[in-house]
Tab-separated table of C-alpha atoms and ligand atoms in Angstrom:
chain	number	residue	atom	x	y	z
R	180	UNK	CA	0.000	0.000	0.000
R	181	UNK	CA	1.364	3.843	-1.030
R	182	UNK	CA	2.119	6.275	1.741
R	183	UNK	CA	-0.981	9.031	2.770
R	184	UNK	CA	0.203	12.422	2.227
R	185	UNK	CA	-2.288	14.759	4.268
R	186	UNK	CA	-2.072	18.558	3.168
R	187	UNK	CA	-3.810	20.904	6.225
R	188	UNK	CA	-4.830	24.375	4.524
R	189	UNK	CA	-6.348	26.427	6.120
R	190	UNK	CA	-8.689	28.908	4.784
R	191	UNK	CA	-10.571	32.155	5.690
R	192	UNK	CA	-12.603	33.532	2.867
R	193	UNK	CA	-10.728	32.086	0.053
R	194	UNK	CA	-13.736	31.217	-1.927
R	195	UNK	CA	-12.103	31.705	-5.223
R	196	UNK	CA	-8.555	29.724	-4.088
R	197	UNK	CA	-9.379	26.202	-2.585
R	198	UNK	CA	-10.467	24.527	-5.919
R	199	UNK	CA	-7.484	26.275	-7.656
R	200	UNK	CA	-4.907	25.048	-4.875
R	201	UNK	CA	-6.485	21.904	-4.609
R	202	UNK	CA	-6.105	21.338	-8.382
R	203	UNK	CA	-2.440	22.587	-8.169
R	204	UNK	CA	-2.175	19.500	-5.747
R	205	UNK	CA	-3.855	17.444	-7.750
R	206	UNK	CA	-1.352	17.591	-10.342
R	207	UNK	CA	1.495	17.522	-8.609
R	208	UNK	CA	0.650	14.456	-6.898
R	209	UNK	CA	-1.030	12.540	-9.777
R	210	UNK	CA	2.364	11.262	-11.147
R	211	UNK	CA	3.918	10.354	-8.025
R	212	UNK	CA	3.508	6.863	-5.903
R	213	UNK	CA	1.550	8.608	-3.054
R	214	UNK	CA	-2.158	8.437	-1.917
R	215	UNK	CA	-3.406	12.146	-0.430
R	216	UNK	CA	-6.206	13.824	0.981
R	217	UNK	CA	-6.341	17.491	1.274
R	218	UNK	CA	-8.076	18.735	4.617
R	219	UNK	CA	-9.137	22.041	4.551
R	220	UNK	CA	-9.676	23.696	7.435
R	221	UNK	CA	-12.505	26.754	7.093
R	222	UNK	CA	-11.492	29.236	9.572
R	223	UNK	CA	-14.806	30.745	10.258
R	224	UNK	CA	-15.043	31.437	6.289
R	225	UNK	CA	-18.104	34.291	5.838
R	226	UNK	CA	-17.773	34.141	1.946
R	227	UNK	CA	-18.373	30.955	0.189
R	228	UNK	CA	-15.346	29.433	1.124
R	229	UNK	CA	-17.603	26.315	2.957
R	230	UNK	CA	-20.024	25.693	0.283
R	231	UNK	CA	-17.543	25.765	-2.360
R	232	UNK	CA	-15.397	23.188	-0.277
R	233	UNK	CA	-18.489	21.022	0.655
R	234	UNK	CA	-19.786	20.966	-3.476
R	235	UNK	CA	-16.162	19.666	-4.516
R	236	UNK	CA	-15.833	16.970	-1.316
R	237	UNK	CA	-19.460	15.837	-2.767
R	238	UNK	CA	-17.778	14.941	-5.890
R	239	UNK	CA	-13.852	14.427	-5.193
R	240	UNK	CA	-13.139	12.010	-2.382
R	241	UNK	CA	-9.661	13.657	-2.078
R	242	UNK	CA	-11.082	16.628	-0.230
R	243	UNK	CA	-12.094	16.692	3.216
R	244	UNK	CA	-12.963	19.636	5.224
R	245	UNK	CA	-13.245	21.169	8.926
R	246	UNK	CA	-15.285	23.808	9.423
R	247	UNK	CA	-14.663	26.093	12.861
R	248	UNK	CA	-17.380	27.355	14.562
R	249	UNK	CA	-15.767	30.634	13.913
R	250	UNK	CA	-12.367	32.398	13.308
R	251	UNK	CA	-9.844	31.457	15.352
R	252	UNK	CA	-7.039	32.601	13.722
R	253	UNK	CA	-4.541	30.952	11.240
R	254	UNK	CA	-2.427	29.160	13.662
R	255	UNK	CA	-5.492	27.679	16.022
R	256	UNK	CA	-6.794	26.741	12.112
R	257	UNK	CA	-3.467	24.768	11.908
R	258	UNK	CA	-3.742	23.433	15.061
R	259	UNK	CA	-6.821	21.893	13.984
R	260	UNK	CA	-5.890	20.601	10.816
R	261	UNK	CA	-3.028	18.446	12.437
R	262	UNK	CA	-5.136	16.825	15.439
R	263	UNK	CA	-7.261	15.595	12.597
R	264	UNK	CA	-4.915	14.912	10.096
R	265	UNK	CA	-3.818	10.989	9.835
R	266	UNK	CA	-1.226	9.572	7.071
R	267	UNK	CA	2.217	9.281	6.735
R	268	UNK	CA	3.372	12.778	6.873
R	269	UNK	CA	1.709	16.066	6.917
R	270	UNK	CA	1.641	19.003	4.767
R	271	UNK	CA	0.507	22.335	5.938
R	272	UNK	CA	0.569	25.377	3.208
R	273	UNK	CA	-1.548	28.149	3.125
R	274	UNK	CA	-4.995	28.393	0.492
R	275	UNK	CA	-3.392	31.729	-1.290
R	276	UNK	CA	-1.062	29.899	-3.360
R	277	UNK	CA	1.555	31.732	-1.903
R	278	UNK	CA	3.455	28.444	-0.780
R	279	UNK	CA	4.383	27.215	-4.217
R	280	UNK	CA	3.053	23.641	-5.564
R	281	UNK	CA	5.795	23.186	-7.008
R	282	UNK	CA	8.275	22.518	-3.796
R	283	UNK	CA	6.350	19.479	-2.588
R	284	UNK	CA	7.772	16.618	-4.595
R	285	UNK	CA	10.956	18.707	-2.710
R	286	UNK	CA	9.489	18.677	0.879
R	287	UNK	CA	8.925	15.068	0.370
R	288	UNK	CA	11.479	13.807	-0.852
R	289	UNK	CA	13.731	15.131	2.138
R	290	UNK	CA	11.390	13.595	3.746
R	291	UNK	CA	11.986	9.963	2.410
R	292	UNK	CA	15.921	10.599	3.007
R	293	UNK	CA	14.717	10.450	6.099
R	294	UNK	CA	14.221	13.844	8.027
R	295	UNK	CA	11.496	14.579	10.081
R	296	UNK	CA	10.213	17.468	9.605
R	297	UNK	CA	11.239	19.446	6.445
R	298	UNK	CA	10.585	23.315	7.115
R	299	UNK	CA	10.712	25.991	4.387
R	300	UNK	CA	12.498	29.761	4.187
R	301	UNK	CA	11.032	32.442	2.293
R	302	UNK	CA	13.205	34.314	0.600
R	303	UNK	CA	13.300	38.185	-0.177
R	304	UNK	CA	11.043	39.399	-3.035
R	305	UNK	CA	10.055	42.472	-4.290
R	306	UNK	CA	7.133	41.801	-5.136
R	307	UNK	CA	6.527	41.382	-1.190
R	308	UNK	CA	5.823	45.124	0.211
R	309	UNK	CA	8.457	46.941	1.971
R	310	UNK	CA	6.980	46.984	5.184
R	311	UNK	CA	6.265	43.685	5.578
R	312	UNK	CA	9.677	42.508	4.795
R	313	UNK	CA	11.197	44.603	6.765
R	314	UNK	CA	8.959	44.491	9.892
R	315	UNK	CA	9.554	40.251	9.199
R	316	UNK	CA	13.224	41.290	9.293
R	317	UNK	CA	13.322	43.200	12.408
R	318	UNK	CA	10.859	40.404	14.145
R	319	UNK	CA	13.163	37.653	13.889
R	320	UNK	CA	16.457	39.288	15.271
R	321	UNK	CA	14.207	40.262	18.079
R	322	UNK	CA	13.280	36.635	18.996
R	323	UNK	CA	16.499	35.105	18.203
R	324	UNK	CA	18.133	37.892	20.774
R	325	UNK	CA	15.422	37.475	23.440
R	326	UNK	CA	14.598	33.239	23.568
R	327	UNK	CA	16.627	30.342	23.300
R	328	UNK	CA	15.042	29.301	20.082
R	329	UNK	CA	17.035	29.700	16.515
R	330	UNK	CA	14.613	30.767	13.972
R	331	UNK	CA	16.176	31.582	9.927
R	332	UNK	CA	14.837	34.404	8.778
R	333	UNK	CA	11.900	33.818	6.903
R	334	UNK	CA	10.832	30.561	8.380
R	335	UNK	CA	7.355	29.792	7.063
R	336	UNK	CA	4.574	28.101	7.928
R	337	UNK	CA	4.395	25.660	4.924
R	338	UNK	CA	6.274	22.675	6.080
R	339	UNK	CA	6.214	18.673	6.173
R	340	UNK	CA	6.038	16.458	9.261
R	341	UNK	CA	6.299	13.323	10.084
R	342	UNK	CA	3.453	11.233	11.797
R	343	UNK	CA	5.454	10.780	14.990
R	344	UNK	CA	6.024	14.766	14.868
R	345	UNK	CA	2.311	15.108	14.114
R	346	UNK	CA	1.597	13.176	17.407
R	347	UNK	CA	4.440	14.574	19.238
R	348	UNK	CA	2.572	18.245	18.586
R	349	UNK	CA	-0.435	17.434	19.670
R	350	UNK	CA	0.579	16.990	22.889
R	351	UNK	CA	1.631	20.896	22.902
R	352	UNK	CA	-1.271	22.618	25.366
R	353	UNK	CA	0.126	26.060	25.264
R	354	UNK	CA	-2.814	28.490	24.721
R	355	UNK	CA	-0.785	30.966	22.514
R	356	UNK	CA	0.278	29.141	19.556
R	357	UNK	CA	3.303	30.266	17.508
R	358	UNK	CA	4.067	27.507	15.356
R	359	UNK	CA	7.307	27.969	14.152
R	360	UNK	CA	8.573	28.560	17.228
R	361	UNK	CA	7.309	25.391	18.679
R	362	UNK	CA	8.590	23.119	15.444
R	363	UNK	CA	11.937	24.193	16.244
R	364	UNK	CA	11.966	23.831	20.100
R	365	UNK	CA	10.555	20.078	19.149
R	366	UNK	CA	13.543	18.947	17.953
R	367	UNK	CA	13.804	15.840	15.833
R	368	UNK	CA	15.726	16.008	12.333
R	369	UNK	CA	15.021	19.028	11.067
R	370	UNK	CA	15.846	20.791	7.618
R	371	UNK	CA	14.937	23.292	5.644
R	372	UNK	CA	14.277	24.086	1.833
R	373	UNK	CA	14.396	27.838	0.539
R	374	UNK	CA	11.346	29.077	-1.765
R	375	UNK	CA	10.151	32.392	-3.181
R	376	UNK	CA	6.923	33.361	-2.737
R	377	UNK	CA	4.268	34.099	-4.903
R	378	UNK	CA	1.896	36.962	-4.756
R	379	UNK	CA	-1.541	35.915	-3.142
R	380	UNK	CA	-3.699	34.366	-5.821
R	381	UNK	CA	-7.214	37.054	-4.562
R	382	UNK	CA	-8.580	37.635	-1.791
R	383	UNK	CA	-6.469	40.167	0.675
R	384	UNK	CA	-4.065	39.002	3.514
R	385	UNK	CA	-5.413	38.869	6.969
R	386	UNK	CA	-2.732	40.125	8.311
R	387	UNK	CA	-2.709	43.469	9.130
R	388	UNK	CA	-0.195	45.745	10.853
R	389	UNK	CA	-2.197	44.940	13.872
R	390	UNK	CA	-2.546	41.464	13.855
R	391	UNK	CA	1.210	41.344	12.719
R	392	UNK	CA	2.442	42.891	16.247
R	393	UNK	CA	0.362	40.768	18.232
R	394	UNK	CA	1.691	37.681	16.303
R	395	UNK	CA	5.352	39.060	17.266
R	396	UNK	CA	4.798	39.985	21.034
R	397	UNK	CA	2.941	36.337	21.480
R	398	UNK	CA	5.920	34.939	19.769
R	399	UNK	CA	8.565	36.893	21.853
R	400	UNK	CA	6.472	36.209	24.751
R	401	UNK	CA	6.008	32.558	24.600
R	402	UNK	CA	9.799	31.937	24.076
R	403	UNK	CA	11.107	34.121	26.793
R	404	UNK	CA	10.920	35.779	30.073
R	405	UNK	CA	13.757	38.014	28.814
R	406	UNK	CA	11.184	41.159	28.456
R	407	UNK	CA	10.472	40.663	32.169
R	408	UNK	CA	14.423	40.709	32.898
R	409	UNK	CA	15.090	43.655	31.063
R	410	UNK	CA	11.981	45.269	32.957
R	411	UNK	CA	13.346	44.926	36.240
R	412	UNK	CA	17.231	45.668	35.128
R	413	UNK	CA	15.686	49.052	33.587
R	414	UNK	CA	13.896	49.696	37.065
R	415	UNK	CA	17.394	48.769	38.999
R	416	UNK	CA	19.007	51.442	36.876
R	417	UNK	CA	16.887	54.556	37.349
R	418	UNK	CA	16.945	53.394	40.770
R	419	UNK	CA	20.593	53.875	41.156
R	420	UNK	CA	20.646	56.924	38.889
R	421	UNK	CA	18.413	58.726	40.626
R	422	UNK	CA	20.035	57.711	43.929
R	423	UNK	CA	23.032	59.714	42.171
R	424	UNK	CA	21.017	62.749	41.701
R	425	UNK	CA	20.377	63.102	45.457
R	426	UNK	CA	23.892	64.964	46.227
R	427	UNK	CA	22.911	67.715	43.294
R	428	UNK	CA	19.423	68.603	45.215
R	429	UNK	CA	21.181	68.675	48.308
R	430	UNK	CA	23.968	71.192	46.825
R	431	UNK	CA	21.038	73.029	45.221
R	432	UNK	CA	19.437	73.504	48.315
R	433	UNK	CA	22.446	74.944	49.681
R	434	UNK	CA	22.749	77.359	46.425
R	435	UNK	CA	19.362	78.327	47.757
R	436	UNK	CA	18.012	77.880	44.072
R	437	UNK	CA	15.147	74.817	44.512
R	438	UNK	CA	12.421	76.407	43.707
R	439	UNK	CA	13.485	76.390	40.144
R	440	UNK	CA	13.685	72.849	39.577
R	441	UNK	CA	10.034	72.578	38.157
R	442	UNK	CA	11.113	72.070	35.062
R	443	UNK	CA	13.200	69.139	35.838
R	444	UNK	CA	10.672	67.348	38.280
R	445	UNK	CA	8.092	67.672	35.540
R	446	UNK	CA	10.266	65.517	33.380
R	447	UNK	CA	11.551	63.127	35.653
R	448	UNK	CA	7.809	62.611	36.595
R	449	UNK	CA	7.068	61.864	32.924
R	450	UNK	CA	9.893	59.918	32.007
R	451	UNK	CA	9.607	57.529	35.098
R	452	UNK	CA	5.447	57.450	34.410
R	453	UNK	CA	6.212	56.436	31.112
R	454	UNK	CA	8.859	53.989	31.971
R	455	UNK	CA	6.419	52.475	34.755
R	456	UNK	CA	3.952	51.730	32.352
R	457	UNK	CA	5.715	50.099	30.040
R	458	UNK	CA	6.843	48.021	32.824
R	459	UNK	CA	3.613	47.148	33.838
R	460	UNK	CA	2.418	46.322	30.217
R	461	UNK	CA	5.321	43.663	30.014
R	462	UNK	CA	4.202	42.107	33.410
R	463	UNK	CA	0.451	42.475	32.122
R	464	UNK	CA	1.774	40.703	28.878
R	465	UNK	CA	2.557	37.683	30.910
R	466	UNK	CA	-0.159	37.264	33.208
R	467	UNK	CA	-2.604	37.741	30.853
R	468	UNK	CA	-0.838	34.457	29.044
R	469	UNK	CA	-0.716	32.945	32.535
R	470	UNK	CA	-4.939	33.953	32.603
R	471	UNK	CA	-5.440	32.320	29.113
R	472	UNK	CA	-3.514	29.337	30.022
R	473	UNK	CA	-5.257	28.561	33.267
R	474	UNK	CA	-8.784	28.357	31.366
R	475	UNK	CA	-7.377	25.933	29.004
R	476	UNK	CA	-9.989	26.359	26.979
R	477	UNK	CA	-9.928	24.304	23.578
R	478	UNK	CA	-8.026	26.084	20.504
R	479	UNK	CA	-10.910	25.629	18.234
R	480	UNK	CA	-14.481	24.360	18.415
R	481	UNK	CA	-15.883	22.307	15.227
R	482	UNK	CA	-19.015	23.216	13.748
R	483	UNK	CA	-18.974	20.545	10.672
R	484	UNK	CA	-16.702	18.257	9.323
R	485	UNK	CA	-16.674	15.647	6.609
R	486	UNK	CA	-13.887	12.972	7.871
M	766	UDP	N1	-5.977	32.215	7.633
M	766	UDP	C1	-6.847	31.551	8.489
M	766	UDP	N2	-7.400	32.257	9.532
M	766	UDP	C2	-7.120	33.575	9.747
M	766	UDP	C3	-6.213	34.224	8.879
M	766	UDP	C4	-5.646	33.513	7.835
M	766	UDP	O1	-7.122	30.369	8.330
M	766	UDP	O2	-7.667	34.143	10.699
M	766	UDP	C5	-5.369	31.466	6.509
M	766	UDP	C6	-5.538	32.123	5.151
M	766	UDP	O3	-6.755	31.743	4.543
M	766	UDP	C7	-4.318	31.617	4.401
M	766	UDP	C8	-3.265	31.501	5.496
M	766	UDP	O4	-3.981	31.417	6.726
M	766	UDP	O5	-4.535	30.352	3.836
M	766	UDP	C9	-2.291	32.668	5.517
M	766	UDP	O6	-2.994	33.877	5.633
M	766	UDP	P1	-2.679	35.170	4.745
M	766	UDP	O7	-2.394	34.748	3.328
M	766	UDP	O8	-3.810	36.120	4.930
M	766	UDP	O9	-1.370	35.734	5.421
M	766	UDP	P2	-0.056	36.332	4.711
M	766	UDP	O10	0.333	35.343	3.633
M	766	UDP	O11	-0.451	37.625	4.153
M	766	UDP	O12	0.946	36.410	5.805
M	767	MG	MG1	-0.835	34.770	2.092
């Protein structure tokens, strides 16, 4: 008996991408010696990203969907996709056809030499805006500073896995997911395979600025308690350099000149508000993961599913 491929995509309102992906996989895999199911997991789609998926499972028995109950974000979407995904080996890509076809006979070859789980590395394009390559840029020297993970530059989330990997993951019960992070703490044989990316097929990304920032400070958050070092070095500091500033009032006082200091209380006041918050928010960072995690609520609910 052939080998099961699985690819997970997931999908938010990609009405006019699944059938066009899941042809592109189609014809990559027809000539090789695998069998493969695509699972599709609809991220609480609210175009006709579900009935499109459900019409073309009626009639191709290659297709399988998940739907969520609603959106819970691309990497709770992954998530799901792997608890439910059986076979061999894994694939996860995203619908937008930005994760080239063309690299899987690649991925899985790698992984018949024997590596577990073959990760891939976007490379610089131009086509890419400005903004998001650099803001990718700056993200990843931040978290390879701040946590004891090593992440290349560009890591993506289109990668194979072994079944034991698969199984390993699933036993992962952080609330906060940030895949990539997590593949590369796992260990195993890891390696990875460069690619450039397309542009997005249609539809828009979901990834705006704002969803961007929250996706760094979870991953710089659930990799290290660095932030909550620096916090209290910073507050050891000003501590000490403000102890220094005690000999100037008392000479002041002595010069008989306090009363003009306004200006410079004003800003100390301001500067160490400012720095006190920020403080705070890095603490509140944490707890609030620490709240999260001790609901341990599920990372998805499923509404309908066709496995
Ligand atoms: N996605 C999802 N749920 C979301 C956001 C995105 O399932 O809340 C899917 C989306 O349909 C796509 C993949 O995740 O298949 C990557 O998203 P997108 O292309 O918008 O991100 P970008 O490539 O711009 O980083
Ligand atoms: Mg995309």
């Amino acid at each position: 008996m052939s080998k099961m491929v699985v690819f997970v995509i997931p999908a938010c309102n990609e009405q006019s991408n699944v059938l066009v992906i899941a042809s592109a996989i189609k014809n990559i895999m027809a000539p090789l010696a695998y069998d493969y199911r695509i699972l599709f997991v609809d991220d609480g789609s609210t175009d006709q990203t579900l009935p499109v998926l459900k019409a073309e499972a009626a009639v191709n028995n290659h297709i399988h969907f998940i739907s969520l109950s609603r959106n819970f974000g691309h990497q709770n979407a992954l998530k799901a996709g792997l608890d439910f995904a059986d076979g061999d080996c894994v694939i996860m890509m995203d619908a937008d056809l930005q994760h080239p076809p063309d690299l899987i006979p690649v991925l899985i070859q790698k992984w018949e030499e024997g590596t577990d789980i073959v990760y891939t590395i976007r490379k610089e394009q131009t086509d890419l805006s400005l903004l998001k390559r650099k803001t990718s840029a700056i993200f990843y020297d931040i978290i390879n500073n701040m946590s004891d993970i090593e992440l290349e530059q560009g890591t993506a989330d289109f990668r194979l896995m072994d079944r034991k990997v698969v199984e390993a993951f699933k036993q992962i019960r952080e609330h906060d997911l940030f895949i990539r992070g997590l593949v590369k703490w796992m260990g195993f044989s890891q390696s990875g395979v460069a690619y450039y990316p397309a542009a997005r097929l249609s539809g828009e990304s979901k990834y705006t600025i704002k969803k961007m920032v929250r996706f760094a400070l979870q991953g710089i958050t659930s990799f290290s308690t660095k932030p909550l070092y620096m916090a209290a070095y910073l507050g050891f500091s000003f501590a000490f350099l403000s102890v220094l500033y005690i000999p100037y009032i008392i000479y002041s006082f002595y010069q008989g000149h306090t009363v003009s200091g306004w200006a410079s209380i004003v800003a100390a006041i301001a500067f160490f508000g400012g720095l006190q918050l920020m403080i705070l928010g890095i603490i509140g960072l944490y707890l609030g993961k620490l709240f999260m995690q001790s609901k341990s609520r599920p990372h998805y609910l499923v509404k309908e599913t066709n496995l």
